Structures are given as structure tokens and as C-alpha cells.
PDB file of C-alpha atoms in Angstrom:
ATOM      1  CA  LYS A   1      14.722  32.422  -5.091  1.00 42.00           C
ATOM      2  CA  GLU A   2      11.176  31.122  -4.988  1.00 44.00           C
ATOM      3  CA  LYS A   3       9.445  31.604  -1.662  1.00 49.00           C
ATOM      4  CA  ASN A   4       6.839  29.413   0.044  1.00 50.00           C
ATOM      5  CA  GLY A   5       5.783  31.234   3.138  1.00 59.00           C
ATOM      6  CA  ASN A   6       8.974  32.407   4.841  1.00 71.00           C
ATOM      7  CA  ARG A   7      11.181  29.576   3.605  1.00 73.00           C
ATOM      8  CA  THR A   8      12.886  29.099   0.296  1.00 76.00           C
ATOM      9  CA  ILE A   9      12.145  25.949  -1.712  1.00 71.00           C
ATOM     10  CA  ARG A  10      15.716  24.782  -0.971  1.00 75.00           C
ATOM     11  CA  GLU A  11      15.094  25.146   2.759  1.00 80.00           C
ATOM     12  CA  ILE A  12      11.920  23.161   2.536  1.00 75.00           C
ATOM     13  CA  ASN A  13      13.647  20.454   0.516  1.00 77.00           C
ATOM     14  CA  ASN A  14      16.439  20.226   3.087  1.00 80.00           C
ATOM     15  CA  LEU A  15      13.833  19.781   5.797  1.00 82.00           C
ATOM     16  CA  ILE A  16      12.246  16.961   3.787  1.00 79.00           C
ATOM     17  CA  ILE A  17      15.637  15.263   3.423  1.00 81.00           C
ATOM     18  CA  ALA A  18      16.446  15.730   7.118  1.00 83.00           C
ATOM     19  CA  ASP A  19      13.131  14.055   7.960  1.00 81.00           C
ATOM     20  CA  GLY A  20      13.997  10.968   5.889  1.00 80.00           C
ATOM     21  CA  GLY A  21      12.429  12.110   2.573  1.00 80.00           C
ATOM     22  CA  GLU A  22      14.027  12.122  -0.801  1.00 80.00           C
ATOM     23  CA  ILE A  23      14.474  14.556  -3.633  1.00 76.00           C
ATOM     24  CA  LEU A  24      14.478  13.222  -7.206  1.00 74.00           C
ATOM     25  CA  ALA A  25      15.442  15.007 -10.413  1.00 72.00           C
ATOM     26  CA  HIS A  26      12.568  15.932 -12.720  1.00 68.00           C
ATOM     27  CA  TYR A  27      12.550  17.425 -16.141  1.00 66.00           C
ATOM     28  CA  SER A  28      10.077  18.195 -18.850  1.00 64.00           C
ATOM     29  CA  GLY A  29      10.163  16.770 -22.329  1.00 66.00           C
ATOM     30  CA  SER A  30       9.211  13.678 -24.222  1.00 70.00           C
ATOM     31  CA  PRO A  31      12.352  12.133 -25.675  1.00 74.00           C
ATOM     32  CA  ASN A  32      11.937   8.633 -27.076  1.00 75.00           C
ATOM     33  CA  ASP A  33      13.912   5.905 -28.818  1.00 79.00           C
ATOM     34  CA  ASN A  34      14.311   8.127 -31.847  1.00 83.00           C
ATOM     35  CA  THR A  35      15.849  10.988 -29.869  1.00 83.00           C
ATOM     36  CA  SER A  36      19.598  11.472 -30.444  1.00 87.00           C
ATOM     37  CA  ASP A  37      22.124  10.393 -27.822  1.00 85.00           C
ATOM     38  CA  GLU A  38      23.284  13.988 -27.617  1.00 87.00           C
ATOM     39  CA  GLU A  39      19.809  15.148 -26.655  1.00 85.00           C
ATOM     40  CA  TRP A  40      19.448  12.294 -24.184  1.00 82.00           C
ATOM     41  CA  LEU A  41      22.626  13.437 -22.495  1.00 82.00           C
ATOM     42  CA  THR A  42      21.067  16.877 -22.027  1.00 82.00           C
ATOM     43  CA  TYR A  43      18.042  15.252 -20.395  1.00 78.00           C
ATOM     44  CA  THR A  44      20.054  12.969 -18.097  1.00 82.00           C
ATOM     45  CA  ARG A  45      23.766  13.689 -17.553  1.00 85.00           C
ATOM     46  CA  ASP A  46      23.395  17.465 -17.738  1.00 85.00           C
ATOM     47  CA  VAL A  47      20.439  17.453 -15.335  1.00 82.00           C
ATOM     48  CA  LYS A  48      22.412  15.457 -12.826  1.00 85.00           C
ATOM     49  CA  LYS A  49      25.558  17.589 -13.313  1.00 89.00           C
ATOM     50  CA  ALA A  50      23.658  20.831 -12.750  1.00 86.00           C
ATOM     51  CA  LEU A  51      21.957  19.542  -9.618  1.00 83.00           C
ATOM     52  CA  THR A  52      25.162  18.083  -8.232  1.00 86.00           C
ATOM     53  CA  LYS A  53      26.937  21.334  -8.829  1.00 88.00           C
ATOM     54  CA  GLU A  54      24.280  23.115  -6.729  1.00 83.00           C
ATOM     55  CA  GLY A  55      24.932  20.690  -3.863  1.00 80.00           C
ATOM     56  CA  TRP A  56      22.055  18.232  -4.329  1.00 81.00           C
ATOM     57  CA  LYS A  57      22.617  14.520  -3.883  1.00 79.00           C
ATOM     58  CA  ILE A  58      20.262  13.061  -6.474  1.00 81.00           C
ATOM     59  CA  ARG A  59      19.931   9.318  -6.936  1.00 83.00           C
ATOM     60  CA  GLY A  60      16.714   9.077  -8.923  1.00 82.00           C
ATOM     61  CA  LEU A  61      14.890  10.501 -11.859  1.00 78.00           C
ATOM     62  CA  ILE A  62      11.121  10.891 -11.652  1.00 70.00           C
ATOM     63  CA  ARG A  63       8.488  11.381 -14.331  1.00 57.00           C
ATOM     64  CA  ALA A  64       9.803  11.910 -17.762  1.00 53.00           C
ATOM     65  CA  ASP A  65       8.402   9.997 -20.676  1.00 52.00           C
ATOM     66  CA  SER A  66      11.980   8.871 -21.268  1.00 47.00           C
ATOM     67  CA  THR A  67      12.058   6.785 -18.170  1.00 51.00           C
ATOM     68  CA  GLN A  68       9.036   4.678 -18.966  1.00 51.00           C
ATOM     69  CA  ALA A  69       9.478   1.030 -19.789  1.00 51.00           C
ATOM     70  CA  ASN A  70       8.404   1.479 -23.389  1.00 58.00           C
ATOM     71  CA  SER A  71      11.591   3.490 -24.162  1.00 66.00           C
ATOM     72  CA  ASN A  72      14.529   1.117 -24.178  1.00 72.00           C
ATOM     73  CA  LYS A  73      16.905   3.926 -24.990  1.00 77.00           C
ATOM     74  CA  GLY A  74      15.495   6.041 -22.167  1.00 72.00           C
ATOM     75  CA  GLU A  75      15.995   3.272 -19.616  1.00 70.00           C
ATOM     76  CA  LYS A  76      19.600   2.736 -20.688  1.00 75.00           C
ATOM     77  CA  MET A  77      20.458   6.408 -20.792  1.00 78.00           C
ATOM     78  CA  CYS A  78      18.834   7.145 -17.439  1.00 78.00           C
ATOM     79  CA  ARG A  79      20.565   4.235 -15.766  1.00 77.00           C
ATOM     80  CA  GLN A  80      23.965   5.644 -16.745  1.00 82.00           C
ATOM     81  CA  TYR A  81      23.473   8.680 -14.569  1.00 84.00           C
ATOM     82  CA  PHE A  82      20.761   7.827 -12.042  1.00 83.00           C
ATOM     83  CA  ASP A  83      20.193   4.707  -9.928  1.00 82.00           C
ATOM     84  CA  TYR A  84      16.536   4.458 -10.802  1.00 78.00           C
ATOM     85  CA  SER A  85      13.491   6.088 -12.335  1.00 73.00           C
ATOM     86  CA  ASP A  86       9.804   5.955 -11.490  1.00 65.00           C
ATOM     87  CA  SER A  87       9.175   3.096 -13.885  1.00 59.00           C
ATOM     88  CA  MET A  88      10.937   0.710 -11.473  1.00 50.00           C
ATOM     89  CA  GLY A  89       7.697  -0.747 -10.094  1.00 46.00           C
ATOM     90  CA  THR A  90       7.635  -3.824 -12.296  1.00 41.00           C
ATOM     91  CA  SER A  91       9.483  -5.913  -9.783  1.00 43.00           C
ATOM     92  CA  ASN A  92       7.828  -9.043  -8.515  1.00 46.00           C
ATOM     93  CA  GLN A  93       8.661  -7.975  -4.944  1.00 48.00           C
ATOM     94  CA  TYR A  94       6.394  -4.999  -4.901  1.00 52.00           C
ATOM     95  CA  LYS A  95       3.822  -3.176  -7.035  1.00 57.00           C
ATOM     96  CA  LEU A  96       4.278   0.482  -7.836  1.00 56.00           C
ATOM     97  CA  GLY A  97       0.809   0.975  -9.101  1.00 58.00           C
ATOM     98  CA  LEU A  98      -0.025   4.310 -10.616  1.00 60.00           C
ATOM     99  CA  ARG A  99       1.457   7.496  -9.305  1.00 63.00           C
ATOM    100  CA  LYS A 100      -1.266   9.687  -7.806  1.00 71.00           C
ATOM    101  CA  PHE A 101      -1.085  13.354  -8.383  1.00 70.00           C
ATOM    102  CA  LEU A 102      -3.212  15.810  -6.440  1.00 74.00           C
ATOM    103  CA  ILE A 103      -3.941  17.466  -9.796  1.00 78.00           C
ATOM    104  CA  GLY A 104      -7.705  17.701 -10.356  1.00 78.00           C
ATOM    105  CA  ILE A 105      -8.636  16.393  -6.939  1.00 84.00           C
ATOM    106  CA  ASN A 106     -10.827  18.894  -5.146  1.00 83.00           C
ATOM    107  CA  THR A 107     -11.730  17.266  -1.806  1.00 90.00           C
ATOM    108  CA  LEU A 108      -9.914  15.375   0.890  1.00 92.00           C
ATOM    109  CA  GLU A 109     -12.682  12.768   0.819  1.00 94.00           C
ATOM    110  CA  GLU A 110     -11.896  12.055  -2.820  1.00 90.00           C
ATOM    111  CA  PHE A 111      -8.210  11.553  -2.049  1.00 89.00           C
ATOM    112  CA  LYS A 112      -8.947   9.475   1.065  1.00 93.00           C
ATOM    113  CA  SER A 113     -11.045   7.200  -1.119  1.00 91.00           C
ATOM    114  CA  TRP A 114      -7.989   6.533  -3.302  1.00 87.00           C
ATOM    115  CA  ILE A 115      -5.927   5.813  -0.185  1.00 89.00           C
ATOM    116  CA  ASP A 116      -8.617   3.389   1.046  1.00 91.00           C
ATOM    117  CA  THR A 117      -8.413   1.579  -2.328  1.00 87.00           C
ATOM    118  CA  CYS A 118      -4.613   1.356  -2.063  1.00 85.00           C
ATOM    119  CA  CYS A 119      -4.879  -0.158   1.434  1.00 87.00           C
ATOM    120  CA  GLN A 120      -6.942  -3.036   0.042  1.00 85.00           C
ATOM    121  CA  SER A 121      -3.893  -4.593  -1.595  1.00 80.00           C
ATOM    122  CA  THR A 122      -0.169  -4.739  -0.934  1.00 78.00           C
ATOM    123  CA  GLY A 123       1.791  -2.255  -2.985  1.00 76.00           C
ATOM    124  CA  PHE A 124       4.130   0.642  -3.220  1.00 77.00           C
ATOM    125  CA  TYR A 125       2.018   3.717  -4.061  1.00 79.00           C
ATOM    126  CA  VAL A 126       3.468   7.099  -4.943  1.00 78.00           C
ATOM    127  CA  ILE A 127       1.811  10.416  -4.120  1.00 79.00           C
ATOM    128  CA  CYS A 128       3.011  13.357  -6.220  1.00 76.00           C
ATOM    129  CA  VAL A 129       2.586  16.973  -5.193  1.00 75.00           C
ATOM    130  CA  HIS A 130       3.650  20.088  -7.027  1.00 71.00           C
ATOM    131  CA  GLY A 131       1.966  22.881  -5.061  1.00 66.00           C
ATOM    132  CA  GLY A 132       1.266  26.407  -6.131  1.00 72.00           C
ATOM    133  CA  ARG A 133      -0.827  25.268  -9.127  1.00 78.00           C
ATOM    134  CA  SER A 134      -4.443  26.215  -9.695  1.00 84.00           C
ATOM    135  CA  ASP A 135      -5.283  22.633 -10.773  1.00 85.00           C
ATOM    136  CA  GLU A 136      -3.924  21.283  -7.469  1.00 84.00           C
ATOM    137  CA  PRO A 137      -6.085  22.925  -4.804  1.00 84.00           C
ATOM    138  CA  LEU A 138      -5.327  20.306  -2.143  1.00 83.00           C
ATOM    139  CA  ALA A 139      -1.564  20.889  -2.355  1.00 81.00           C
ATOM    140  CA  THR A 140      -1.257  23.022   0.781  1.00 82.00           C
ATOM    141  CA  ASN A 141       0.761  22.310   3.911  1.00 80.00           C
ATOM    142  CA  GLU A 142      -2.394  21.824   5.911  1.00 86.00           C
ATOM    143  CA  ASN A 143      -3.978  19.369   3.501  1.00 86.00           C
ATOM    144  CA  ILE A 144      -0.777  17.391   2.980  1.00 84.00           C
ATOM    145  CA  GLY A 145      -0.541  17.121   6.763  1.00 87.00           C
ATOM    146  CA  LEU A 146      -4.107  15.787   6.930  1.00 91.00           C
ATOM    147  CA  ILE A 147      -3.366  13.276   4.125  1.00 90.00           C
ATOM    148  CA  ILE A 148      -0.215  12.072   5.904  1.00 89.00           C
ATOM    149  CA  ASP A 149      -2.164  11.708   9.184  1.00 93.00           C
ATOM    150  CA  TYR A 150      -4.859   9.733   7.366  1.00 94.00           C
ATOM    151  CA  ILE A 151      -2.317   7.369   5.856  1.00 92.00           C
ATOM    152  CA  LYS A 152      -0.636   6.915   9.240  1.00 92.00           C
ATOM    153  CA  SER A 153      -4.044   6.033  10.744  1.00 95.00           C
ATOM    154  CA  LYS A 154      -4.319   3.020   8.418  1.00 94.00           C
ATOM    155  CA  PRO A 155      -3.117  -0.373   9.675  1.00 91.00           C
ATOM    156  CA  ASN A 156      -0.225  -2.053   7.894  1.00 86.00           C
ATOM    157  CA  THR A 157       0.993   1.096   6.088  1.00 90.00           C
ATOM    158  CA  GLU A 158       4.333   2.778   6.139  1.00 86.00           C
ATOM    159  CA  PHE A 159       6.087   5.663   4.386  1.00 84.00           C
ATOM    160  CA  THR A 160       9.137   4.964   2.314  1.00 84.00           C
ATOM    161  CA  THR A 161      11.137   6.425  -0.566  1.00 82.00           C
ATOM    162  CA  TYR A 162      12.215   5.295  -3.991  1.00 81.00           C
ATOM    163  CA  SER A 163      15.804   4.998  -2.719  1.00 83.00           C
ATOM    164  CA  LYS A 164      14.758   2.704   0.170  1.00 84.00           C
ATOM    165  CA  MET A 165      12.839   0.506  -2.204  1.00 79.00           C
ATOM    166  CA  PHE A 166      15.766   0.449  -4.629  1.00 79.00           C
ATOM    167  CA  ASP A 167      18.222  -0.392  -1.843  1.00 82.00           C
ATOM    168  CA  LYS A 168      15.983  -3.205  -0.610  1.00 79.00           C
ATOM    169  CA  PHE A 169      15.045  -4.766  -3.965  1.00 73.00           C
ATOM    170  CA  GLY A 170      17.692  -3.457  -6.397  1.00 72.00           C
ATOM    171  CA  TYR A 171      17.028  -3.378 -10.073  1.00 61.00           C
ATOM    172  CA  THR A 172      13.813  -4.679 -11.426  1.00 54.00           C
ATOM    173  CA  THR A 173      12.648  -6.800 -14.303  1.00 49.00           C
ATOM    174  CA  ILE A 174      13.048  -3.889 -16.710  1.00 48.00           C
ATOM    175  CA  GLU A 175      16.799  -3.947 -16.264  1.00 50.00           C
ATOM    176  CA  LYS A 176      16.874  -7.741 -16.874  1.00 50.00           C
ATOM    177  CA  LYS A 177      14.835  -7.297 -20.059  1.00 48.00           C
ATOM    178  CA  LEU A 178      17.161  -4.548 -21.279  1.00 47.00           C
ATOM    179  CA  ASN A 179      20.338  -6.462 -20.187  1.00 49.00           C
ATOM    180  CA  LEU A 180      21.452  -3.626 -17.968  1.00 46.00           C
TER     181      LEU A 180
END
């Protein structure tokens, strides 16, 4: 088991869920419309089966080229096994904007500047953190805490999850376009 401090990754994830957070499935690869159905099943159904077998309750799939709007097959296959993917932000009700990784960001001031820009317009903005990577120096518990505190200090902001957005707004224009 991987360790982060004195807690396992699973223990940390359980704390995130207990605090109202969400865990989404994530896999590597770049399947596309030319990828076989059998391979798509490996990327979607088998990922969900493996996680469910381990006791995870996963509703969403995040960041795989397959889940982007330009892959019709990817959208259809992902929707068979997951409620939503991170390409759901095309709905008229809210704007996903770009996901913001901490990769390559070296100072809190640089990240706060991005947060300030987000606060200038209504939207649903996603912050992605991996941690433990040399190209993600801000991804420490202390810095994440400072980022969260900074966001909380902003007027008219709130924290939410993909599942709460999905439950509030349901499927988006992508599904209508694909007749899902």
C-alpha cells in the first residue's frame, strides 16, 4: 500500500468522501472512435468493475481522452458504466471551464491569480491535484489547505463535486447531441 505520511491513500480518500468530497475513476490511455469496442470495455466497464470489487462507489470518470466531446464512441461507452465524465461542462446551466492542474505551477501567488480570474465570472471550475510528483511542487497538504482557505475567502464561491452538479443539472448538451 502506498503511504502518504502515516495514512494509506485509501484512508485519505475515505476522509475526503466523509467530508463531502468525491472520488472519480481515472485511467491512462487515448482510445478514440477507431478503438475497438472490446478495448473500450477494458477502459470503462473493467475499470468500474475492479474499483467496485475493491469497495469503491464510483459514479464518474475523469480525464481520459475517451471522455472528451470529440469522441462520440467514448461518450457512449463511458455513459454505459459511469454517470458522467469531466467533459460534462457544456451545459447551458453552468460552465466547466478548463480543469486546472497544479502541474507546473510554482508559487501560491500564481495559483491565486488563476482563482481571481475564475471569480470574475460565474462557472464551475475544477482543480486537479495528483501529489507526489516533481512537476507539482504545490501539491502538499499545507499548500492545498492555503488554496482552499483562499477560495473560501472569496465572496460568492462554494465548493461542490461533479456528482452534485450532475444531480442538479443532469445530462448535458453532449448527451442530446449523441442521442443518449
